[in-house]
Coordinates of C-alpha atoms in Angstrom, one line a residue:
Chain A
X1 CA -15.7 24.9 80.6
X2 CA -17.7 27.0 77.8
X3 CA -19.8 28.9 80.6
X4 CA -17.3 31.7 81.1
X5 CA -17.4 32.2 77.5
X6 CA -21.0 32.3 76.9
X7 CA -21.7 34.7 79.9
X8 CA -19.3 37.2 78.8
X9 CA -20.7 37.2 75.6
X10 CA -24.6 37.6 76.9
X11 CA -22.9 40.5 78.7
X12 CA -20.7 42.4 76.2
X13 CA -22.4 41.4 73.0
X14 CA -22.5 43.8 70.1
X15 CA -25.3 46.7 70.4
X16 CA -28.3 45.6 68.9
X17 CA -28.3 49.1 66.7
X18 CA -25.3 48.4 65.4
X19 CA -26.3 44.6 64.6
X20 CA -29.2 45.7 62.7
X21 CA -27.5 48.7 60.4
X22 CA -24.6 46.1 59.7
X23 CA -27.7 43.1 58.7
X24 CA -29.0 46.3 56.4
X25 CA -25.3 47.1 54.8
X26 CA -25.5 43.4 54.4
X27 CA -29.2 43.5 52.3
X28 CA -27.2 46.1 50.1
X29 CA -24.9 43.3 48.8
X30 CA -27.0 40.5 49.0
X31 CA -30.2 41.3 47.8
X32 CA -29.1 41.9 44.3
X33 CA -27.3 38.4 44.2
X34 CA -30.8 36.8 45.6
X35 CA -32.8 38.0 42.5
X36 CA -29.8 36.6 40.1
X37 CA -30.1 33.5 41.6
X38 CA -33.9 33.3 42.0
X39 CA -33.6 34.2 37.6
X40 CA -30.8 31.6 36.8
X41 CA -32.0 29.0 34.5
X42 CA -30.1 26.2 36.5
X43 CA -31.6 23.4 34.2
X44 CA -29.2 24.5 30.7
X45 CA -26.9 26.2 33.0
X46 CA -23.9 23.9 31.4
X47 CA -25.3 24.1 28.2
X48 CA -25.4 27.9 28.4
X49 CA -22.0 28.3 29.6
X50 CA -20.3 26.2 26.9
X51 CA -21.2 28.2 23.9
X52 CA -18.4 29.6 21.8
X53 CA -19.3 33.0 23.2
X54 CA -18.9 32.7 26.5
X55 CA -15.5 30.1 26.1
X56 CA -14.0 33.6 24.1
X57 CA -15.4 35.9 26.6
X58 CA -14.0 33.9 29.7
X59 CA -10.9 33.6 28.5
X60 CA -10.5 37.1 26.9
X61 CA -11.4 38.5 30.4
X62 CA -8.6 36.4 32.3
X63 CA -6.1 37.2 29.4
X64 CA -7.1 40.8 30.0
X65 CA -7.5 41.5 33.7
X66 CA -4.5 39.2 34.8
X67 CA -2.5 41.7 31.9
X68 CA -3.7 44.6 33.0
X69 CA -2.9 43.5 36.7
X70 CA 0.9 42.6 36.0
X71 CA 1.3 46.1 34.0
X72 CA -0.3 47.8 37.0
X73 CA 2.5 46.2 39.2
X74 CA 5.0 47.0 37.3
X75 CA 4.4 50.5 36.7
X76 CA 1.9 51.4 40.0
X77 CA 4.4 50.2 42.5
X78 CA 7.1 52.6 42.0
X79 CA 4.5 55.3 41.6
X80 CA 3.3 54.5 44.6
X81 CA 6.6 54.9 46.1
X82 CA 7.5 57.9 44.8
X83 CA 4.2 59.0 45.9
X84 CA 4.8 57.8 49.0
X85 CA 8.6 58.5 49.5
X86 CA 9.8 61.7 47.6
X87 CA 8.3 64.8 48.1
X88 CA 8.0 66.3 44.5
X89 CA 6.6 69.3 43.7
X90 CA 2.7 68.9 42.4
X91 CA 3.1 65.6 44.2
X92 CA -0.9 66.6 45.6
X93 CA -1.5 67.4 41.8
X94 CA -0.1 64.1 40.9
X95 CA -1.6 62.2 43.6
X96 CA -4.8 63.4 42.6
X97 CA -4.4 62.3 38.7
X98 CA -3.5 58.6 39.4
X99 CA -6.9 58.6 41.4
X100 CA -8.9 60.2 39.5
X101 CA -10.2 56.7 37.3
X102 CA -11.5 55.6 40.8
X103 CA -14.1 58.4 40.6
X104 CA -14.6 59.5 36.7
X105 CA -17.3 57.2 35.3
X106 CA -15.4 54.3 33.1
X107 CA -17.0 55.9 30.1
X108 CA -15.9 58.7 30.6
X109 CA -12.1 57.1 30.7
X110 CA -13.0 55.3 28.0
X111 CA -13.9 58.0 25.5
X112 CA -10.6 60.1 27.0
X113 CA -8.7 57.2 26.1
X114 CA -10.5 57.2 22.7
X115 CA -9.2 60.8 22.2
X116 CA -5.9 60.4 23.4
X117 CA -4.6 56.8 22.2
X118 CA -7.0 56.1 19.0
X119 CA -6.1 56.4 15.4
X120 CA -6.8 59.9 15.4
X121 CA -6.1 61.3 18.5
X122 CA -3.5 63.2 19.6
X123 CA -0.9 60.4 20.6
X124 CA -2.5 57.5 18.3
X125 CA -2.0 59.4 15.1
X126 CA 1.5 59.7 15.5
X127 CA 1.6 56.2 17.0
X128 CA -0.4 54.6 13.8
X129 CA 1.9 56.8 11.3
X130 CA 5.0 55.4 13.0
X131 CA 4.2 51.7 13.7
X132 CA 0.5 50.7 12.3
X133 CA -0.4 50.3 15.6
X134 CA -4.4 50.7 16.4
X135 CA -5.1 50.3 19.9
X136 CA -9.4 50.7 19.6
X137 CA -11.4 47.5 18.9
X138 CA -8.1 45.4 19.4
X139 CA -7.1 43.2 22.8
X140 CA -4.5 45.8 23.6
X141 CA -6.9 48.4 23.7
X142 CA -9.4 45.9 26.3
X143 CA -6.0 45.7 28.5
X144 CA -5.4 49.6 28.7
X145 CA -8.9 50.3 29.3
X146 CA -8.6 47.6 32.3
X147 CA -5.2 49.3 33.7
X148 CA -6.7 52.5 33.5
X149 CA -9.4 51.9 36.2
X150 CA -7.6 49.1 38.1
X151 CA -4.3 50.5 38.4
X152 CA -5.0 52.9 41.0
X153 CA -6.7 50.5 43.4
X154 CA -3.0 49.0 43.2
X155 CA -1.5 53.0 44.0
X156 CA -3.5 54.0 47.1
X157 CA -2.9 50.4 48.9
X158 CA 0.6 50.6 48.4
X159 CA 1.1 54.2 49.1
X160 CA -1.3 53.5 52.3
X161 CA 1.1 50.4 53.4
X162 CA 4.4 52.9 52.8
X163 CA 3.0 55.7 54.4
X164 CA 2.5 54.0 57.7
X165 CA 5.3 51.6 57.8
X166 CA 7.6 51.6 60.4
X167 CA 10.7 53.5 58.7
X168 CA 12.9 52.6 61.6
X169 CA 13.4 48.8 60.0
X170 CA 14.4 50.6 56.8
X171 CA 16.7 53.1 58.8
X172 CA 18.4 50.4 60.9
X173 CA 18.7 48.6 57.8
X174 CA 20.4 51.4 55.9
X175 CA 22.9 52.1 58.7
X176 CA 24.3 48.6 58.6
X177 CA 25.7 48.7 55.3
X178 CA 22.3 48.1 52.8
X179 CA 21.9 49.7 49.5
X180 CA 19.0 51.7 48.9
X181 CA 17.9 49.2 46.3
X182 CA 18.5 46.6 48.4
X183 CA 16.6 47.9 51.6
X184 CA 13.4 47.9 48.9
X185 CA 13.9 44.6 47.8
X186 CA 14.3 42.9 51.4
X187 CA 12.9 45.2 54.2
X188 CA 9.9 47.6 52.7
X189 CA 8.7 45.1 50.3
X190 CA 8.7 42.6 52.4
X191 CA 7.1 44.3 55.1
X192 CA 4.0 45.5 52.6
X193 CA 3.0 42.5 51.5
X194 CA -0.5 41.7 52.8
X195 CA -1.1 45.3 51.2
X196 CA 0.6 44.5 48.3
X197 CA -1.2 41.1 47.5
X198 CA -4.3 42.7 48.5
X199 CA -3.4 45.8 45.9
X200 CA -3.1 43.5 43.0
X201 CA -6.2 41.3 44.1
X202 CA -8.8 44.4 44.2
X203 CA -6.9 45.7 41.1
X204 CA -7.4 42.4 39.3
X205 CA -11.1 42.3 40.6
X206 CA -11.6 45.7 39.0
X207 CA -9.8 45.0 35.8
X208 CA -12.3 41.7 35.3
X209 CA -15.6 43.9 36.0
X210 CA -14.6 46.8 33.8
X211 CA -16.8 47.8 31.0
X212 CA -17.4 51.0 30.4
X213 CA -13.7 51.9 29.7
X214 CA -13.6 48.9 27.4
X215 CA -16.9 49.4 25.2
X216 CA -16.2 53.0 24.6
X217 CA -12.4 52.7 24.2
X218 CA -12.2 49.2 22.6
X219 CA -15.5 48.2 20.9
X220 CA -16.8 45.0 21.2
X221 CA -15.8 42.2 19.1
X222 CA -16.1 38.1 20.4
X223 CA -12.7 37.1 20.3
X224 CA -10.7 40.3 20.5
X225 CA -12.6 42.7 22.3
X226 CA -16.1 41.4 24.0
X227 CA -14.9 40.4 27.8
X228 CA -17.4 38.7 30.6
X229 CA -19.0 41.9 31.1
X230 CA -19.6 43.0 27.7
X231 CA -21.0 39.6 27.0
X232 CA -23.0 40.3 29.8
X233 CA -24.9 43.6 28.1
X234 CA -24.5 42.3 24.7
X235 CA -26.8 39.3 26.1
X236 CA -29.0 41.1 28.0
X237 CA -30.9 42.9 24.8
X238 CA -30.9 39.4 23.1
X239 CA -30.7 36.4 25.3
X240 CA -31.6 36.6 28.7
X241 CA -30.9 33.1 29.7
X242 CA -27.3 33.4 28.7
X243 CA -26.5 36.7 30.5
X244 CA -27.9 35.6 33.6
X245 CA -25.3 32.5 33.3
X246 CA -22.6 34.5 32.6
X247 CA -23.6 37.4 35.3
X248 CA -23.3 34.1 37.8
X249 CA -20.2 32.9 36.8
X250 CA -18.5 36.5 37.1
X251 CA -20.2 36.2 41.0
X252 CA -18.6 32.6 41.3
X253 CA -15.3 33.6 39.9
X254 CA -14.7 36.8 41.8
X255 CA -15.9 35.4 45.1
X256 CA -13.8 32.1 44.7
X257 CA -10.6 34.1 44.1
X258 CA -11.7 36.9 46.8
X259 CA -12.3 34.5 49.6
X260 CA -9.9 32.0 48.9
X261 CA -7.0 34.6 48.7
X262 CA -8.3 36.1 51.7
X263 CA -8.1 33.3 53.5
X264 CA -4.4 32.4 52.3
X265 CA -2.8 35.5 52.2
X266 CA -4.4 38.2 52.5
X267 CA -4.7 38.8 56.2
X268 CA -5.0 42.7 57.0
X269 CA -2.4 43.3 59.9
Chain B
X1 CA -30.8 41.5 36.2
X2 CA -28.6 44.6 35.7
X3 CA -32.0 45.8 33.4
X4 CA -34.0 45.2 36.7
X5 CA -31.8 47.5 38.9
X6 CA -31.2 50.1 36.7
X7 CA -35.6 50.6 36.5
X8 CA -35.4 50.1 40.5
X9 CA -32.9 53.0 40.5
X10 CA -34.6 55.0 37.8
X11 CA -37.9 54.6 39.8
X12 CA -36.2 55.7 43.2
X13 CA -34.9 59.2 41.1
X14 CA -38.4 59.5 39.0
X15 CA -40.3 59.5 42.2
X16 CA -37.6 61.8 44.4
X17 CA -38.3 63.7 41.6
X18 CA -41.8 64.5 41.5
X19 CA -43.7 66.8 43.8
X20 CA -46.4 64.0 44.5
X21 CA -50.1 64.4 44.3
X22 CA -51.1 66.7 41.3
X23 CA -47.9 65.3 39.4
X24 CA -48.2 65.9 35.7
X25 CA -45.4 64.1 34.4
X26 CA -45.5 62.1 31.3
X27 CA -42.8 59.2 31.3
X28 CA -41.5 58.8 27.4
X29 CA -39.1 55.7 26.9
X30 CA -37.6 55.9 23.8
X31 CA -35.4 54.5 21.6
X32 CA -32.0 55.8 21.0
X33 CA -32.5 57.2 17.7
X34 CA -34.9 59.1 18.7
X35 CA -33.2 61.2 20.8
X36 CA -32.9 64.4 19.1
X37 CA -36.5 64.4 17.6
X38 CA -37.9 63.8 20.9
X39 CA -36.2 66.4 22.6
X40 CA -37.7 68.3 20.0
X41 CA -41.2 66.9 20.1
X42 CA -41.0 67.3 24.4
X43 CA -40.5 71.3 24.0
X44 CA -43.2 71.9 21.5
X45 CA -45.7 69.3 23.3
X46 CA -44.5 71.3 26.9
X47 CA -45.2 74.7 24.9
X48 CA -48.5 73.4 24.3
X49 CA -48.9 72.0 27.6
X50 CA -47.4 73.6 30.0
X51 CA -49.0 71.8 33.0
X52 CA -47.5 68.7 31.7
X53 CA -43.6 67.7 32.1
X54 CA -43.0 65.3 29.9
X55 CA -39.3 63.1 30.9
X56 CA -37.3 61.1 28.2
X57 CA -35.5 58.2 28.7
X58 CA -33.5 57.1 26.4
X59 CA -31.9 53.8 25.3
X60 CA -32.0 50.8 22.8
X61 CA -35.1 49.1 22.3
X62 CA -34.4 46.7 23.6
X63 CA -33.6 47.6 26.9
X64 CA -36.0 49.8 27.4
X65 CA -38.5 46.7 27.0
X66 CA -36.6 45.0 29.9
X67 CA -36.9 48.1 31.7
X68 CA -40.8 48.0 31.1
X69 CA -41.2 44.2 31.4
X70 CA -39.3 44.7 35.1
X71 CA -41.8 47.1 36.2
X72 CA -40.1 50.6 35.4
X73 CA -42.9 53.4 35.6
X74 CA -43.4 54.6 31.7
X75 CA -46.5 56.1 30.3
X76 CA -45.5 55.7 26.5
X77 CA -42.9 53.7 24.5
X78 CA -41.5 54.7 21.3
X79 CA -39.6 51.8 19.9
X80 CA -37.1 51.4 17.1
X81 CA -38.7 48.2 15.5
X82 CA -41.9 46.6 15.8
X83 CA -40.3 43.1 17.6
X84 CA -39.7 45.1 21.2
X85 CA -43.3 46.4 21.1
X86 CA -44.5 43.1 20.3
X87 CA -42.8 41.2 22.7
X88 CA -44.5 43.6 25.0
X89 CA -48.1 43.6 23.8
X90 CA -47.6 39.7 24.0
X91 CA -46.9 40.1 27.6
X92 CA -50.4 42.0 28.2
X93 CA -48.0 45.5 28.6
X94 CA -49.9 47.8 26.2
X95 CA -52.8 49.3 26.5
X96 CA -53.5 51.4 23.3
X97 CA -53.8 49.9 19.8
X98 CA -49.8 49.6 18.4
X99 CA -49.2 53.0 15.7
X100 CA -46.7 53.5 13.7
X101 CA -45.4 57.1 13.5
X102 CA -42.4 57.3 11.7
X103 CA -40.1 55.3 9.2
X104 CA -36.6 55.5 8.8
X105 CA -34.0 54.2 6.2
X106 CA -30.4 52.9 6.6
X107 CA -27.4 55.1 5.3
X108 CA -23.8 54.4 5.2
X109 CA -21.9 56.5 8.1
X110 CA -18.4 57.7 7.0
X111 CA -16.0 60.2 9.4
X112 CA -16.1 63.6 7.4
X113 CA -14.4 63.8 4.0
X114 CA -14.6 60.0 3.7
X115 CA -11.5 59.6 4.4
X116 CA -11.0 55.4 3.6
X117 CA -12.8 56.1 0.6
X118 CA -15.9 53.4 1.3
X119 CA -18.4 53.6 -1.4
X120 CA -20.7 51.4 -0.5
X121 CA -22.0 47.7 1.6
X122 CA -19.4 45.9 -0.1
X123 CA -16.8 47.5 2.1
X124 CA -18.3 46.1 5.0
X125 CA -16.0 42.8 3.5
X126 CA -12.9 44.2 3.8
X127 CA -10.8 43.2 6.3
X128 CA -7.6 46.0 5.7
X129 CA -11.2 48.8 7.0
X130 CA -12.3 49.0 10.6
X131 CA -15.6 48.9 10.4
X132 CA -18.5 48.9 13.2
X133 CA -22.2 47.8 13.0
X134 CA -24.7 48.0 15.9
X135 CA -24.7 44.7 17.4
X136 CA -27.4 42.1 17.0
X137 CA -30.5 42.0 18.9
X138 CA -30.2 46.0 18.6
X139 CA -33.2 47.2 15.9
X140 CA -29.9 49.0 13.9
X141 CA -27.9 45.9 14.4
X142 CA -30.6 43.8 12.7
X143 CA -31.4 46.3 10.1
X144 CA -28.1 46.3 8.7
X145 CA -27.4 42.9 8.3
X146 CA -30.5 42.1 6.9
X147 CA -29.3 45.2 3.8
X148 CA -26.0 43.3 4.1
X149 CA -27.6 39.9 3.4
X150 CA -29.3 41.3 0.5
X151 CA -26.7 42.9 -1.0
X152 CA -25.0 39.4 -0.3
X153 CA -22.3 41.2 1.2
X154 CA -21.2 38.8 4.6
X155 CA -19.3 41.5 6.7
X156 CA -16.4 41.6 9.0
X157 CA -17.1 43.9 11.3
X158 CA -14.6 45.1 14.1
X159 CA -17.3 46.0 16.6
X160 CA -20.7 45.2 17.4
X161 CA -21.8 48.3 19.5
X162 CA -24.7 48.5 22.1
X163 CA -26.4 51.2 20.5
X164 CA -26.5 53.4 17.1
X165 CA -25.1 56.5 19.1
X166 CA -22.3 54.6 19.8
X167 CA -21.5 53.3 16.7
X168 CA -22.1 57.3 15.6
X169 CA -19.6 58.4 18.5
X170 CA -16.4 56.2 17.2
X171 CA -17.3 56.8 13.3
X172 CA -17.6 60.8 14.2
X173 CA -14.0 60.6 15.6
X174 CA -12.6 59.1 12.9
X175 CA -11.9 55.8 14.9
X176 CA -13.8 53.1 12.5
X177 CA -14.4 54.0 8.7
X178 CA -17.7 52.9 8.3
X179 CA -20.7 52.1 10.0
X180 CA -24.3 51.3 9.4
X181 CA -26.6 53.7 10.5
X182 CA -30.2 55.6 10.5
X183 CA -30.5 58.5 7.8
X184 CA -31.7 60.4 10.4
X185 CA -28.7 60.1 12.0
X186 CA -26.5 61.3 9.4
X187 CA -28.9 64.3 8.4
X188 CA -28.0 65.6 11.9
X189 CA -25.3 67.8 11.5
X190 CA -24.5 67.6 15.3
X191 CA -23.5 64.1 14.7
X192 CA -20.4 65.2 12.3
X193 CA -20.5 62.4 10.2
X194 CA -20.9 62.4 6.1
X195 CA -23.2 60.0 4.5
X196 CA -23.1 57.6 1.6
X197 CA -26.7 56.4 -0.2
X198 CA -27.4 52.7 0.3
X199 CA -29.2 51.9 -3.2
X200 CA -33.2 51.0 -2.8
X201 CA -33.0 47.5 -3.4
X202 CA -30.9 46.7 -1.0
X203 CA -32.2 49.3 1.8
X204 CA -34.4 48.2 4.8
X205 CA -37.2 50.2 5.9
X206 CA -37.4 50.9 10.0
X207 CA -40.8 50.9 11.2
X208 CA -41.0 53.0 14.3
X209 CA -44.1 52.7 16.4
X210 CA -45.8 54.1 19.8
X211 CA -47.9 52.9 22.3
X212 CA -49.3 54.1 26.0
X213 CA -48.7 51.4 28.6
X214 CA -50.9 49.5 30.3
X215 CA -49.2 50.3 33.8
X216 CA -49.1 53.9 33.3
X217 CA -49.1 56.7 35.8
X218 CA -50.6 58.9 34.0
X219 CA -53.2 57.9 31.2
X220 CA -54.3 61.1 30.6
X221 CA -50.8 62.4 29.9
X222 CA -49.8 59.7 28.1
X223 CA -52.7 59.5 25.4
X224 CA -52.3 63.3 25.1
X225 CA -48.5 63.0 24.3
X226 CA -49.0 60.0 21.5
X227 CA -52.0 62.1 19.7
X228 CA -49.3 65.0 19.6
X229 CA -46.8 63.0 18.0
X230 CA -49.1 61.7 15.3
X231 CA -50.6 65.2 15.2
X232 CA -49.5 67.7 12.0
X233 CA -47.0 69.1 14.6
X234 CA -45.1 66.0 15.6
X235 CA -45.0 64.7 11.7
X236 CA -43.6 68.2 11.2
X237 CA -40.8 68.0 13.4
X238 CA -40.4 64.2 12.9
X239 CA -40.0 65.3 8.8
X240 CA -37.2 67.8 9.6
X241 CA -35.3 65.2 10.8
X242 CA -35.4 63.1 8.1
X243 CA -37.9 60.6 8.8
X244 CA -40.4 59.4 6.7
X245 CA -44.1 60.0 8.5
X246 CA -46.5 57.5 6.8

């Protein structure tokens, strides 16, 4: 019963060329990953990854990049819309701000947000006079930096989805009676939602690597400010064993939630 | 690991980089506070030299020995603190004898106008300041808690940063009130931040030493760059900037 099968495949498999470029686009990703495994200290792995640091780093990183991930939903998605919807003038201009964190190096956000949002800058000082609010070395400041560089990963896939949805559901929908805000709510969303889910997962991704935002904008402090990966470089200059751990539990962590939502939800078309 | 590829990638740049054959590039890893005395040192040895290119690269101590200990090309390494260069003579690394070129104090970096009012390590304590020190492990970090343990002050600090430019960066802005820092650092007018005197007894002395690698490219270049650097030149540039030349 298989033989069909097989033949055709012996026949029309994929071009060896091809094959062997993908096998090296593979190398890229997984030859990195090989060395941190070959380096882990599996033997006081458990020990390593119960210290107090790591405990405040884990859970200052989830606190952070699942934060940063709902304020990029609530604030991204209608920007994406608009983005996608109305047709504003500078809307090109615009566009090309709220991606702008995807190719500016973090540290480079980071020491923008420095200037704009510390005590001294040009919206902090007025910000710290008013309400004694500093938003450097504290958690808040850790969450901005994360939205900064995640929330446009959250933009372009929704804008993407919008932009090539079929607008005859929303028309047909519109003609029979819906309001605007309800046509949103039941039809578009609705109908975006793989690219939506998959939005917020590669935001959230992004938001838990971050770190050059965070260690220019918010200093690193255990507790308050020193996520995964600034635990990771912290480590690094004093105590190998430890940042190799935690450089392996980011890798189990991101690819647990990556594949498992993938598999669940996340289905592309 | 990340130490590891970031020498890989540095190696693939410093060899698209050179012309190949008759290359006369001298590889200088150095530590972070010496950036703008090298820079310095790099013109006047090139002046002398002018065959040789010498390239800097830059960064804490201790990362530069995990570059070097991963295999990143280097010729010479100038370290912040004698533990780094240790660490790497102990792994067979160095090739010349260990020298000590330069010493450095520790100083107390405010923003301009000293604006919290800090007046000394004590103020490290207090909780109502933000205050930053470099963060352990980093020569800087280590430095300044050791003054802080002498001067029995146990501080609260609101960030540990990676590296004493950093910690300069955020102080210069006005974004943390105090930091511990190099004297060299805050004789450096570029780095806009006013100083204020650690007393003796409770100041560390940073011990900054040089060595050519074992591993390196270019022997020659290497040995002629280190006898610059302990040469009346390179003491006279390395006084300018505030440090001490023993």
């Amino acid at each position: 019963m298989d033989r069909p099968t097989v033949t055709k495949r012996g026949v029309s498999g994929p071009p060896l060329v091809i094959v062997l470029l993908a096998a090296v686009g593979l190398a890229v990703f997984v030859v990195p990953l090989f060395g941190l495994l070959v380096q882990t200290p599996w033997g006081g792995l458990a020990r390593l990854l119960s210290s107090d640091v790591v405990l405040d780093a884990i859970r200052l990183s989830l606190v952070s990049s699942i934060a940063a991930t709902v304020i990029s939903a609530v604030v991204g998605v209608p920007l994406a819309w608009l983005l996608a919807r109305v047709d504003f003038p500078g809307r090109a201009l615009v566009r090309g701000l709220v991606l702008l964190p995807l190719v500016l190096p973090p540290v480079v956000g980071g020491a923008a947000l420095l200037f704009a949002l510390g005590r001294r800058g040009v919206v902090g000082e007025p910000l710290y006079e008013m309400t004694g609010l500093v938003l450097p070395f504290s958690t808040w400041g850790v969450i901005l930096a994360a939205t900064f560089v995640s929330m446009p990963f959250l933009v372009i896939t929704v804008e993407g989805a919008l932009n090539s949805l079929d607008r005859r559901y929303e028309g047909a929908a519109a003609s029979l009676g819906a309001k605007r805000g309800a046509v949103l709510r039941r039809i578009t969303l609705p109908l975006i939602r793989p690219s939506l889910v998959a939005g917020l997962v590669l935001a959230w991704a992004r938001a838990l690597g971050e770190f050059g935002a965070t260690i220019t904008f918010a200093g690193n402090l255990q507790g308050r400010t020193q996520t995964l990966p600034l635990a990771v470089f912290v480590a690094l200059e004093s105590d190998r064993d430890t940042a190799i751990a935690l450089s392996l539990l980011m890798v189990v962590i991101s690819l647990t939630v990556l594949v498992v939502l993938r598999s669940r939800w996340w289905r592309p078309s | 690991m990340s130490g590891r590829v970031a020498s890989a990638l540095l190696a693939g740049v410093l060899s698209a980089c050179s012309p190949g054959g008759a290359s006369a590039e001298v590889l200088v890893s150095a530590a972070a506070s010496l950036t703008d005395v090298f820079a310095e040192i790099e013109d006047a040895f090139e002046t002398a030299n002018p065959a040789v290119d010498v390239i800097l690269n830059v960064a804490g101590s201790a990362t530069l020995r995990e570059q070097i200990t991963a295999g990143a090309p280097a010729d010479v390494f100038a370290s912040a603190d004698l533990r780094n260069i240790t660490v790497l003579s102990e792994d067979g690394a160095i090739k010349s004898g260990i020298t000590v070129f330069a010493t450095n104090q520790l100083e107390i970096a405010v923003p301009p106008g000293n604006p919290a009012g800090v007046s000394g390590l004590a103020d490290f304590e207090r909780t109502d300041l933000l205050v930053g020190l470099c963060a352990p492990g980093v020569p800087c970090g280590d430095f300044a808690r050791s003054a802080l343990q002498l001067a029995g002050v146990t501080p609260a600090p609101d960030t540990n940063e990676p590296n004493v430019r950093a910690l300069l960066t955020k102080i210069a802005a006005g974004e943390l009130d105090a930091g511990i820092v190099y004297t060299t650092d805050v004789v450096a007018a570029a780095n806009g931040v006013d100083g204020v005197m650690i007393p003796a007894s409770h100041n560390v002395t940073a011990q900054y030493p040089v060595a050519t690698l074992i591993d390196s490219p270019n022997p020659e270049g290497a040995a002629a760059f280190v006898a610059f650097v302990l040469s009346p030149s390179g003491r006279s540039i390395l006084a300018e900037h505030g440090f001490g030349v023993p």
